[in-house]
Amino acid sequence: MAGEFLGNVLVWGMAFVCSIGTYYVAKINIRPGTNRLIACLPIICIINIIPEVYHASIGERYSSLTCVYRAIFNWWTSFKVLGMCVNRGPLATQESLSSFLHFATVFMLPVTPRNSEKFGNLIKKGDDSSPGKQSWTGDCVRMGALLFGLCVVLAVVQMYMEHLSPVMFDLCLALILFFLLSFILESTGFLSLHLLGVPLVRGMAEPYLSTSLRDFWGRRWNLTAGYTLRELIYEPIVEGRWIRLPGAGKKGKRPSTVRSIAGVMAAFSVSGIIHEYFIWRSTGVSNMEWFAFFFVSGIAVILESAIFSFWKKYNLPKFPSWMSIAITLLIMIVMAEWLFFPPVVSSRWSEFGVKDVTDQLIRIGLLQDK
């Protein structure tokens, strides 16, 4: 317990100091590009060792919180800082720079502020969080429901582990991932919105209602990660420049098909590399199946877009929403069974992760030890 407490103090202390340094770099108006990147390089290096500091403080044993910190700092925060270096992303907006509290919140937490006009066409109705639109009660109920769902699935796994078929166990893993990730994004969003007053784009937007693969990845699943990839990978390729010029990002001419395809494949490939790094650091095993999962997902999104264009060109009848949802979920399940879950199970990450999360919930009294 002492090691965990010290580790968390170090994590958030280092993150806060890094936010001060990054804010200073942003405020002194260093020219975006190489100069700003050089100024931020020491900060980026420190950000990326934060999860390892926590890992060392708990005796280098497996911890799900270490995985969460790797996602936050090795990916989301690092990409936000890199984006700021080329005048992109939430840390480069005037609203973030107007207040250190706003800037530090966006820097340290896995949140995306609702302060960019270009996010408007990507946000489902009702998926934004801003003061006056979301109540404490509603958000608390939503977080409670997610935590309850997580406890139920973990209890089922705990009691019936020996009787679950591989497919049913993978389904349980999918539900655990959804409930856990949604709870993390909702709780940090709750802190940002209600205590710090930062209006947000919701981190999860009912991914089980996705009507297409593009809808799933672009508008519903883990939007914090999606926006970092869009800002730092997809859009620079589509625009043909890394540094965003003043006024860029607004609606303009349609990007070429080649650039769009290259941007999509690059974004999914980078996501695959990052996920592969996570599983390697957590288990010591890497067989590139997670990279393959995201690479294939990128190809699937491109093929789907081509099919939709063909459908629209010849004015063919649209599928009912329920059918589109069923087809999308079926495709996701097939691809996950093929490439996503096998390395999770074979590396024993599922075993370590389920046990650690279960132990944490037992410790705080939400689950009983069997």
C-alpha positions as a Markdown table, in Angstrom:
| # | Residue | x | y | z |
|---|---|---|---|---|
| 1 | Met | 0.0 | 0.0 | 0.0 |
| 2 | Ala | 2.8 | 2.4 | 0.9 |
| 3 | Gly | 4.5 | 1.7 | -2.4 |
| 4 | Glu | 1.3 | 2.4 | -4.3 |
| 5 | Phe | 0.6 | 5.6 | -2.5 |
| 6 | Leu | 4.2 | 6.9 | -3.1 |
| 7 | Gly | 4.0 | 5.8 | -6.7 |
| 8 | Asn | 0.7 | 7.7 | -7.3 |
| 9 | Val | 2.2 | 10.8 | -5.6 |
| 10 | Leu | 5.2 | 10.6 | -7.9 |
| 11 | Val | 3.1 | 10.1 | -11.0 |
| 12 | Trp | 0.8 | 13.1 | -10.5 |
| 13 | Gly | 3.6 | 15.2 | -9.1 |
| 14 | Met | 5.8 | 14.6 | -12.2 |
| 15 | Ala | 2.8 | 15.1 | -14.5 |
| 16 | Phe | 1.9 | 18.5 | -12.8 |
| 17 | Val | 5.5 | 19.7 | -13.1 |
| 18 | Cys | 5.6 | 18.7 | -16.8 |
| 19 | Ser | 2.3 | 20.5 | -17.3 |
| 20 | Ile | 3.9 | 23.7 | -15.9 |
| 21 | Gly | 6.9 | 23.3 | -18.3 |
| 22 | Thr | 4.7 | 22.7 | -21.3 |
| 23 | Tyr | 2.4 | 25.6 | -20.5 |
| 24 | Tyr | 5.5 | 27.9 | -20.2 |
| 25 | Val | 6.7 | 26.7 | -23.6 |
| 26 | Ala | 3.3 | 27.4 | -25.2 |
| 27 | Lys | 3.0 | 30.8 | -23.6 |
| 28 | Ile | 6.4 | 32.2 | -24.7 |
| 29 | Asn | 5.4 | 31.7 | -28.3 |
| 30 | Ile | 8.2 | 29.5 | -29.5 |
| 31 | Arg | 7.7 | 29.0 | -33.3 |
| 32 | Pro | 5.8 | 25.7 | -34.0 |
| 33 | Gly | 7.9 | 23.1 | -35.5 |
| 34 | Thr | 11.5 | 22.0 | -34.8 |
| 35 | Asn | 12.1 | 24.8 | -32.2 |
| 36 | Arg | 9.1 | 24.0 | -30.2 |
| 37 | Leu | 9.8 | 20.3 | -30.4 |
| 38 | Ile | 13.3 | 20.8 | -29.1 |
| 39 | Ala | 12.0 | 22.8 | -26.2 |
| 40 | Cys | 9.5 | 20.1 | -25.4 |
| 41 | Leu | 11.8 | 17.1 | -25.9 |
| 42 | Pro | 12.9 | 16.9 | -22.2 |
| 43 | Ile | 9.3 | 17.1 | -21.1 |
| 44 | Ile | 8.2 | 14.4 | -23.5 |
| 45 | Cys | 11.1 | 12.2 | -22.2 |
| 46 | Ile | 9.9 | 12.7 | -18.5 |
| 47 | Ile | 6.3 | 12.0 | -19.5 |
| 48 | Asn | 7.3 | 8.7 | -21.0 |
| 49 | Ile | 9.1 | 7.5 | -17.9 |
| 50 | Ile | 6.2 | 8.3 | -15.5 |
| 51 | Pro | 4.6 | 4.9 | -15.9 |
| 52 | Glu | 7.9 | 3.1 | -15.2 |
| 53 | Val | 8.4 | 5.2 | -12.1 |
| 54 | Tyr | 5.1 | 3.9 | -10.8 |
| 55 | His | 5.9 | 0.3 | -11.9 |
| 56 | Ala | 9.2 | 0.5 | -10.0 |
| 57 | Ser | 7.5 | 1.9 | -6.9 |
| 58 | Ile | 5.2 | -1.1 | -6.6 |
| 59 | Gly | 8.0 | -3.6 | -6.9 |
| 60 | Glu | 7.7 | -4.2 | -10.7 |
| 61 | Arg | 4.7 | -6.5 | -10.2 |
| 62 | Tyr | 1.8 | -6.5 | -12.6 |
| 63 | Ser | -0.7 | -3.7 | -12.0 |
| 64 | Ser | -3.7 | -2.6 | -14.2 |
| 65 | Leu | -3.0 | 0.9 | -13.0 |
| 66 | Thr | 0.4 | 0.7 | -14.6 |
| 67 | Cys | -1.3 | -0.1 | -17.9 |
| 68 | Val | -3.7 | 2.8 | -17.4 |
| 69 | Tyr | -0.7 | 5.2 | -16.8 |
| 70 | Arg | 1.0 | 3.9 | -19.9 |
| 71 | Ala | -2.1 | 4.7 | -22.0 |
| 72 | Ile | -2.4 | 8.2 | -20.5 |
| 73 | Phe | 1.2 | 9.3 | -20.5 |
| 74 | Asn | 3.0 | 7.1 | -23.2 |
| 75 | Trp | 0.2 | 7.8 | -25.6 |
| 76 | Trp | -2.5 | 10.4 | -25.0 |
| 77 | Thr | -0.5 | 13.1 | -23.1 |
| 78 | Ser | 2.6 | 12.5 | -25.3 |
| 79 | Phe | 0.6 | 12.9 | -28.4 |
| 80 | Lys | -1.1 | 16.1 | -27.1 |
| 81 | Val | 2.4 | 17.6 | -26.4 |
| 82 | Leu | 3.7 | 16.5 | -29.8 |
| 83 | Gly | 0.5 | 18.0 | -31.4 |
| 84 | Met | 1.1 | 21.3 | -29.6 |
| 85 | Cys | 4.7 | 21.3 | -31.1 |
| 86 | Val | 3.1 | 21.5 | -34.6 |
| 87 | Asn | 0.2 | 23.7 | -33.6 |
| 88 | Arg | -2.3 | 20.9 | -33.4 |
| 89 | Gly | -4.5 | 19.4 | -30.8 |
| 90 | Pro | -6.2 | 20.5 | -27.6 |
| 91 | Leu | -3.1 | 22.0 | -26.0 |
| 92 | Ala | -2.6 | 24.4 | -29.0 |
| 93 | Thr | -6.0 | 26.1 | -28.7 |
| 94 | Gln | -6.5 | 29.6 | -27.4 |
| 95 | Glu | -9.0 | 28.4 | -24.8 |
| 96 | Ser | -6.4 | 26.0 | -23.3 |
| 97 | Leu | -3.7 | 28.6 | -23.2 |
| 98 | Ser | -6.1 | 31.2 | -21.5 |
| 99 | Ser | -6.0 | 29.3 | -18.2 |
| 100 | Phe | -3.3 | 27.2 | -16.6 |
| 101 | Leu | -6.0 | 25.1 | -14.8 |
| 102 | His | -7.7 | 24.3 | -18.1 |
| 103 | Phe | -4.3 | 23.6 | -19.7 |
| 104 | Ala | -3.1 | 21.3 | -16.9 |
| 105 | Thr | -6.4 | 19.4 | -16.9 |
| 106 | Val | -6.3 | 18.6 | -20.6 |
| 107 | Phe | -2.6 | 17.8 | -20.3 |
| 108 | Met | -2.8 | 15.3 | -17.4 |
| 109 | Leu | -6.2 | 13.7 | -17.9 |
| 110 | Pro | -7.5 | 11.5 | -20.7 |
| 111 | Val | -10.0 | 14.1 | -21.8 |
| 112 | Thr | -10.7 | 16.1 | -25.0 |
| 113 | Pro | -12.1 | 19.6 | -24.4 |
| 114 | Arg | -15.1 | 20.7 | -26.5 |
| 115 | Asn | -13.4 | 23.8 | -27.8 |
| 116 | Ser | -12.7 | 23.1 | -31.4 |
| 117 | Glu | -15.3 | 23.7 | -34.1 |
| 118 | Lys | -13.9 | 20.9 | -36.3 |
| 119 | Phe | -15.1 | 18.3 | -33.7 |
| 120 | Gly | -18.7 | 19.4 | -34.3 |
| 121 | Asn | -19.3 | 17.0 | -37.2 |
| 122 | Leu | -17.8 | 14.1 | -35.4 |
| 123 | Ile | -19.9 | 14.3 | -32.2 |
| 124 | Lys | -23.1 | 12.4 | -31.9 |
| 125 | Lys | -26.0 | 14.4 | -30.5 |
| 126 | Gly | -25.9 | 14.4 | -26.8 |
| 127 | Asp | -22.3 | 13.2 | -26.6 |
| 128 | Asp | -20.9 | 16.5 | -25.5 |
| 129 | Ser | -20.4 | 17.5 | -21.8 |
| 130 | Ser | -20.6 | 21.1 | -20.9 |
| 131 | Pro | -21.7 | 23.0 | -17.8 |
| 132 | Gly | -25.5 | 23.2 | -17.8 |
| 133 | Lys | -26.0 | 20.2 | -20.1 |
| 134 | Gln | -24.8 | 17.4 | -17.7 |
| 135 | Ser | -25.9 | 17.0 | -14.1 |
| 136 | Trp | -23.9 | 15.6 | -11.2 |
| 137 | Thr | -26.7 | 13.1 | -10.6 |
| 138 | Gly | -26.8 | 11.8 | -14.2 |
| 139 | Asp | -23.1 | 11.4 | -14.4 |
| 140 | Cys | -22.9 | 9.7 | -11.0 |
| 141 | Val | -25.7 | 7.3 | -12.1 |
| 142 | Arg | -23.8 | 6.6 | -15.3 |
| 143 | Met | -20.5 | 5.9 | -13.5 |
| 144 | Gly | -22.4 | 3.7 | -11.0 |
| 145 | Ala | -23.9 | 1.7 | -13.7 |
| 146 | Leu | -20.6 | 1.1 | -15.4 |
| 147 | Leu | -19.0 | 0.1 | -12.1 |
| 148 | Phe | -21.9 | -2.2 | -11.4 |
| 149 | Gly | -21.6 | -3.8 | -14.8 |
| 150 | Leu | -17.9 | -4.3 | -14.3 |
| 151 | Cys | -18.5 | -6.0 | -10.9 |
| 152 | Val | -21.2 | -8.3 | -12.4 |
| 153 | Val | -18.9 | -9.5 | -15.2 |
| 154 | Leu | -15.9 | -10.0 | -12.9 |
| 155 | Ala | -18.1 | -11.9 | -10.5 |
| 156 | Val | -19.3 | -14.2 | -13.3 |
| 157 | Val | -15.7 | -14.8 | -14.4 |
| 158 | Gln | -14.7 | -15.4 | -10.8 |
| 159 | Met | -17.4 | -18.0 | -10.1 |
| 160 | Tyr | -17.7 | -19.8 | -13.5 |
| 161 | Met | -14.2 | -19.4 | -15.0 |
| 162 | Glu | -13.8 | -23.2 | -15.4 |
| 163 | His | -17.1 | -23.6 | -17.2 |
| 164 | Leu | -16.8 | -20.7 | -19.7 |
| 165 | Ser | -16.0 | -21.6 | -23.3 |
| 166 | Pro | -13.2 | -19.7 | -25.0 |
| 167 | Val | -15.7 | -17.6 | -26.9 |
| 168 | Met | -17.8 | -16.7 | -23.8 |
| 169 | Phe | -14.5 | -15.9 | -21.9 |
| 170 | Asp | -13.5 | -13.5 | -24.8 |
| 171 | Leu | -17.0 | -11.9 | -24.6 |
| 172 | Cys | -16.5 | -11.4 | -20.8 |
| 173 | Leu | -13.1 | -9.8 | -21.6 |
| 174 | Ala | -14.7 | -7.5 | -24.1 |
| 175 | Leu | -17.3 | -6.4 | -21.5 |
| 176 | Ile | -14.6 | -5.9 | -18.9 |
| 177 | Leu | -12.6 | -3.7 | -21.3 |
| 178 | Phe | -15.7 | -1.7 | -22.2 |
| 179 | Phe | -16.9 | -1.1 | -18.6 |
| 180 | Leu | -13.4 | -0.4 | -17.2 |
| 181 | Leu | -12.3 | 2.0 | -20.0 |
| 182 | Ser | -15.7 | 3.7 | -20.0 |
| 183 | Phe | -15.5 | 4.1 | -16.2 |
| 184 | Ile | -12.0 | 5.6 | -16.4 |
| 185 | Leu | -13.0 | 8.1 | -19.1 |
| 186 | Glu | -16.3 | 9.0 | -17.4 |
| 187 | Ser | -14.7 | 9.5 | -14.0 |
| 188 | Thr | -11.9 | 11.7 | -15.3 |
| 189 | Gly | -14.5 | 13.6 | -17.4 |
| 190 | Phe | -16.6 | 14.0 | -14.3 |
| 191 | Leu | -13.6 | 15.5 | -12.5 |
| 192 | Ser | -12.8 | 17.8 | -15.4 |
| 193 | Leu | -16.3 | 19.0 | -16.0 |
| 194 | His | -17.9 | 19.4 | -12.6 |
| 195 | Leu | -14.9 | 20.3 | -10.4 |
| 196 | Leu | -12.6 | 22.1 | -12.9 |
| 197 | Gly | -15.2 | 23.5 | -15.3 |
| 198 | Val | -13.7 | 22.2 | -18.5 |
| 199 | Pro | -16.4 | 21.3 | -21.1 |
| 200 | Leu | -15.6 | 18.0 | -22.8 |
| 201 | Val | -16.3 | 15.6 | -25.7 |
| 202 | Arg | -17.5 | 12.4 | -24.1 |
| 203 | Gly | -14.9 | 9.7 | -24.1 |
| 204 | Met | -17.3 | 6.9 | -25.0 |
| 205 | Ala | -20.4 | 7.3 | -27.1 |
| 206 | Glu | -22.4 | 4.0 | -26.9 |
| 207 | Pro | -20.1 | 2.0 | -29.2 |
| 208 | Tyr | -22.5 | -1.0 | -29.1 |
| 209 | Leu | -24.9 | 1.2 | -31.3 |
| 210 | Ser | -22.3 | 1.7 | -34.1 |
| 211 | Thr | -23.9 | 1.5 | -37.5 |
| 212 | Ser | -20.6 | 1.2 | -39.3 |
| 213 | Leu | -16.9 | 0.5 | -38.7 |
| 214 | Arg | -16.2 | 4.2 | -39.3 |
| 215 | Asp | -18.9 | 5.1 | -36.8 |
| 216 | Phe | -17.4 | 2.8 | -34.3 |
| 217 | Trp | -13.7 | 3.9 | -34.6 |
| 218 | Gly | -14.3 | 7.6 | -35.4 |
| 219 | Arg | -17.4 | 8.6 | -33.4 |
| 220 | Arg | -18.0 | 6.2 | -30.6 |
| 221 | Trp | -15.1 | 4.1 | -29.2 |
| 222 | Asn | -12.4 | 5.8 | -27.0 |
| 223 | Leu | -12.7 | 9.2 | -28.6 |
| 224 | Thr | -9.7 | 10.5 | -26.6 |
| 225 | Ala | -7.4 | 8.1 | -28.4 |
| 226 | Gly | -9.2 | 8.7 | -31.7 |
| 227 | Tyr | -8.7 | 12.5 | -31.6 |
| 228 | Thr | -5.0 | 12.2 | -30.8 |
| 229 | Leu | -4.5 | 10.0 | -33.8 |
| 230 | Arg | -6.7 | 12.2 | -36.0 |
| 231 | Glu | -4.8 | 15.4 | -35.0 |
| 232 | Leu | -1.2 | 14.1 | -35.1 |
| 233 | Ile | -1.4 | 11.3 | -37.8 |
| 234 | Tyr | -4.4 | 11.5 | -40.1 |
| 235 | Glu | -4.8 | 15.3 | -40.6 |
| 236 | Pro | -1.1 | 16.1 | -41.3 |
| 237 | Ile | -1.1 | 13.5 | -44.1 |
| 238 | Val | -4.4 | 14.7 | -45.5 |
| 239 | Glu | -3.3 | 18.3 | -45.4 |
| 240 | Gly | 0.2 | 17.6 | -46.7 |
| 241 | Arg | 2.0 | 19.4 | -43.8 |
| 242 | Trp | 2.9 | 18.6 | -40.2 |
| 243 | Ile | 2.6 | 22.2 | -38.9 |
| 244 | Arg | -1.0 | 23.5 | -38.9 |
| 245 | Leu | -1.2 | 27.0 | -40.4 |
| 246 | Pro | -3.5 | 29.6 | -38.8 |
| 247 | Gly | -7.1 | 29.1 | -40.0 |
| 248 | Ala | -6.4 | 25.5 | -41.2 |
| 249 | Gly | -8.7 | 22.8 | -40.1 |
| 250 | Lys | -11.9 | 24.5 | -41.2 |
| 251 | Lys | -14.0 | 23.0 | -44.0 |
| 252 | Gly | -12.3 | 23.3 | -47.3 |
| 253 | Lys | -11.8 | 21.2 | -50.4 |
| 254 | Arg | -12.2 | 17.5 | -50.1 |
| 255 | Pro | -8.9 | 15.7 | -49.6 |
| 256 | Ser | -7.7 | 13.3 | -52.3 |
| 257 | Thr | -8.7 | 9.6 | -52.1 |
| 258 | Val | -5.0 | 8.7 | -52.0 |
| 259 | Arg | -4.3 | 11.0 | -49.1 |
| 260 | Ser | -7.4 | 9.9 | -47.2 |
| 261 | Ile | -6.4 | 6.2 | -47.5 |
| 262 | Ala | -2.8 | 6.9 | -46.5 |
| 263 | Gly | -4.0 | 8.9 | -43.5 |
| 264 | Val | -6.4 | 6.1 | -42.4 |
| 265 | Met | -3.8 | 3.4 | -42.7 |
| 266 | Ala | -1.2 | 5.5 | -41.0 |
| 267 | Ala | -3.5 | 6.2 | -38.0 |
| 268 | Phe | -4.5 | 2.6 | -37.6 |
| 269 | Ser | -0.9 | 1.4 | -38.0 |
| 270 | Val | 0.4 | 3.8 | -35.3 |
| 271 | Ser | -2.4 | 2.6 | -33.0 |
| 272 | Gly | -1.4 | -1.0 | -33.7 |
| 273 | Ile | 2.3 | -0.2 | -32.8 |
| 274 | Ile | 1.3 | 1.5 | -29.6 |
| 275 | His | -1.0 | -1.4 | -28.6 |
| 276 | Glu | 1.7 | -3.8 | -29.4 |
| 277 | Tyr | 4.1 | -1.9 | -27.2 |
| 278 | Phe | 1.6 | -2.0 | -24.3 |
| 279 | Ile | 1.2 | -5.8 | -24.5 |
| 280 | Trp | 4.9 | -6.2 | -24.7 |
| 281 | Arg | 5.6 | -4.0 | -21.7 |
| 282 | Ser | 2.9 | -5.7 | -19.7 |
| 283 | Thr | 3.7 | -9.4 | -20.5 |
| 284 | Gly | 7.1 | -9.5 | -22.2 |
| 285 | Val | 5.3 | -11.1 | -25.3 |
| 286 | Ser | 4.8 | -9.5 | -28.7 |
| 287 | Asn | 3.8 | -11.5 | -31.7 |
| 288 | Met | 2.4 | -8.5 | -33.8 |
| 289 | Glu | -1.2 | -9.8 | -33.7 |
| 290 | Trp | -2.5 | -6.6 | -32.1 |
| 291 | Phe | -0.7 | -4.6 | -34.8 |
| 292 | Ala | -2.4 | -6.9 | -37.4 |
| 293 | Phe | -5.8 | -6.3 | -35.8 |
| 294 | Phe | -5.6 | -2.6 | -36.2 |
| 295 | Phe | -4.0 | -2.8 | -39.6 |
| 296 | Val | -6.8 | -5.0 | -40.8 |
| 297 | Ser | -9.3 | -2.7 | -39.2 |
| 298 | Gly | -7.9 | 0.2 | -41.3 |
| 299 | Ile | -8.3 | -1.9 | -44.4 |
| 300 | Ala | -11.9 | -2.8 | -43.4 |
| 301 | Val | -12.8 | 0.9 | -42.9 |
| 302 | Ile | -11.5 | 1.8 | -46.3 |
| 303 | Leu | -13.3 | -1.1 | -48.0 |
| 304 | Glu | -16.5 | -0.1 | -46.1 |
| 305 | Ser | -16.2 | 3.5 | -47.3 |
| 306 | Ala | -15.8 | 2.2 | -50.9 |
| 307 | Ile | -18.9 | 0.0 | -50.5 |
| 308 | Phe | -20.9 | 2.9 | -49.1 |
| 309 | Ser | -19.8 | 5.1 | -52.0 |
| 310 | Phe | -21.0 | 2.5 | -54.5 |
| 311 | Trp | -24.3 | 2.1 | -52.6 |
| 312 | Lys | -24.9 | 5.8 | -52.7 |
| 313 | Lys | -23.9 | 6.2 | -56.3 |
| 314 | Tyr | -26.5 | 3.7 | -57.5 |
| 315 | Asn | -29.1 | 4.9 | -55.0 |
| 316 | Leu | -29.5 | 1.5 | -53.5 |
| 317 | Pro | -31.8 | 1.1 | -50.5 |
| 318 | Lys | -30.3 | 1.7 | -47.0 |
| 319 | Phe | -30.2 | -1.0 | -44.4 |
| 320 | Pro | -32.3 | -0.5 | -41.3 |
| 321 | Ser | -30.4 | 0.8 | -38.3 |
| 322 | Trp | -30.7 | -2.5 | -36.4 |
| 323 | Met | -29.3 | -4.4 | -39.3 |
| 324 | Ser | -26.4 | -2.0 | -39.7 |
| 325 | Ile | -25.6 | -2.3 | -36.0 |
| 326 | Ala | -25.8 | -6.1 | -36.1 |
| 327 | Ile | -23.5 | -6.3 | -39.2 |
| 328 | Thr | -21.0 | -3.9 | -37.6 |
| 329 | Leu | -20.9 | -5.8 | -34.3 |
| 330 | Leu | -20.5 | -9.1 | -36.1 |
| 331 | Ile | -17.5 | -7.8 | -38.1 |
| 332 | Met | -15.9 | -6.5 | -34.9 |
| 333 | Ile | -16.5 | -9.8 | -33.0 |
| 334 | Val | -15.0 | -11.8 | -35.9 |
| 335 | Met | -11.9 | -9.7 | -36.2 |
| 336 | Ala | -11.5 | -9.6 | -32.4 |
| 337 | Glu | -11.7 | -13.4 | -32.1 |
| 338 | Trp | -9.3 | -13.7 | -35.0 |
| 339 | Leu | -6.6 | -11.2 | -33.9 |
| 340 | Phe | -7.4 | -9.2 | -30.7 |
| 341 | Phe | -8.2 | -11.8 | -28.0 |
| 342 | Pro | -5.7 | -14.6 | -28.9 |
| 343 | Pro | -2.6 | -12.7 | -27.8 |
| 344 | Val | -4.4 | -11.4 | -24.7 |
| 345 | Val | -5.1 | -15.0 | -23.6 |
| 346 | Ser | -1.9 | -16.7 | -24.8 |
| 347 | Ser | 0.3 | -14.1 | -23.1 |
| 348 | Arg | -1.8 | -14.5 | -19.9 |
| 349 | Trp | -2.5 | -10.8 | -19.9 |
| 350 | Ser | -6.2 | -11.6 | -19.4 |
| 351 | Glu | -5.4 | -13.7 | -16.4 |
| 352 | Phe | -3.2 | -11.1 | -14.8 |
| 353 | Gly | -5.6 | -8.2 | -15.6 |
| 354 | Val | -8.8 | -9.9 | -14.4 |
| 355 | Lys | -7.1 | -11.0 | -11.2 |
| 356 | Asp | -5.7 | -7.6 | -10.5 |
| 357 | Val | -8.9 | -5.7 | -11.1 |
| 358 | Thr | -10.9 | -8.2 | -9.1 |
| 359 | Asp | -8.4 | -7.9 | -6.2 |
| 360 | Gln | -8.8 | -4.1 | -6.3 |
| 361 | Leu | -12.6 | -4.3 | -6.1 |
| 362 | Ile | -12.4 | -6.9 | -3.3 |
| 363 | Arg | -10.1 | -4.5 | -1.4 |
| 364 | Ile | -12.6 | -1.7 | -1.5 |
| 365 | Gly | -15.5 | -4.0 | -0.7 |
| 366 | Leu | -17.3 | -4.1 | -4.1 |
| 367 | Leu | -16.7 | -7.8 | -4.6 |
| 368 | Gln | -16.3 | -10.7 | -2.2 |
| 369 | Asp | -13.4 | -13.1 | -2.3 |
| 370 | Lys | -14.6 | -16.5 | -3.4 |
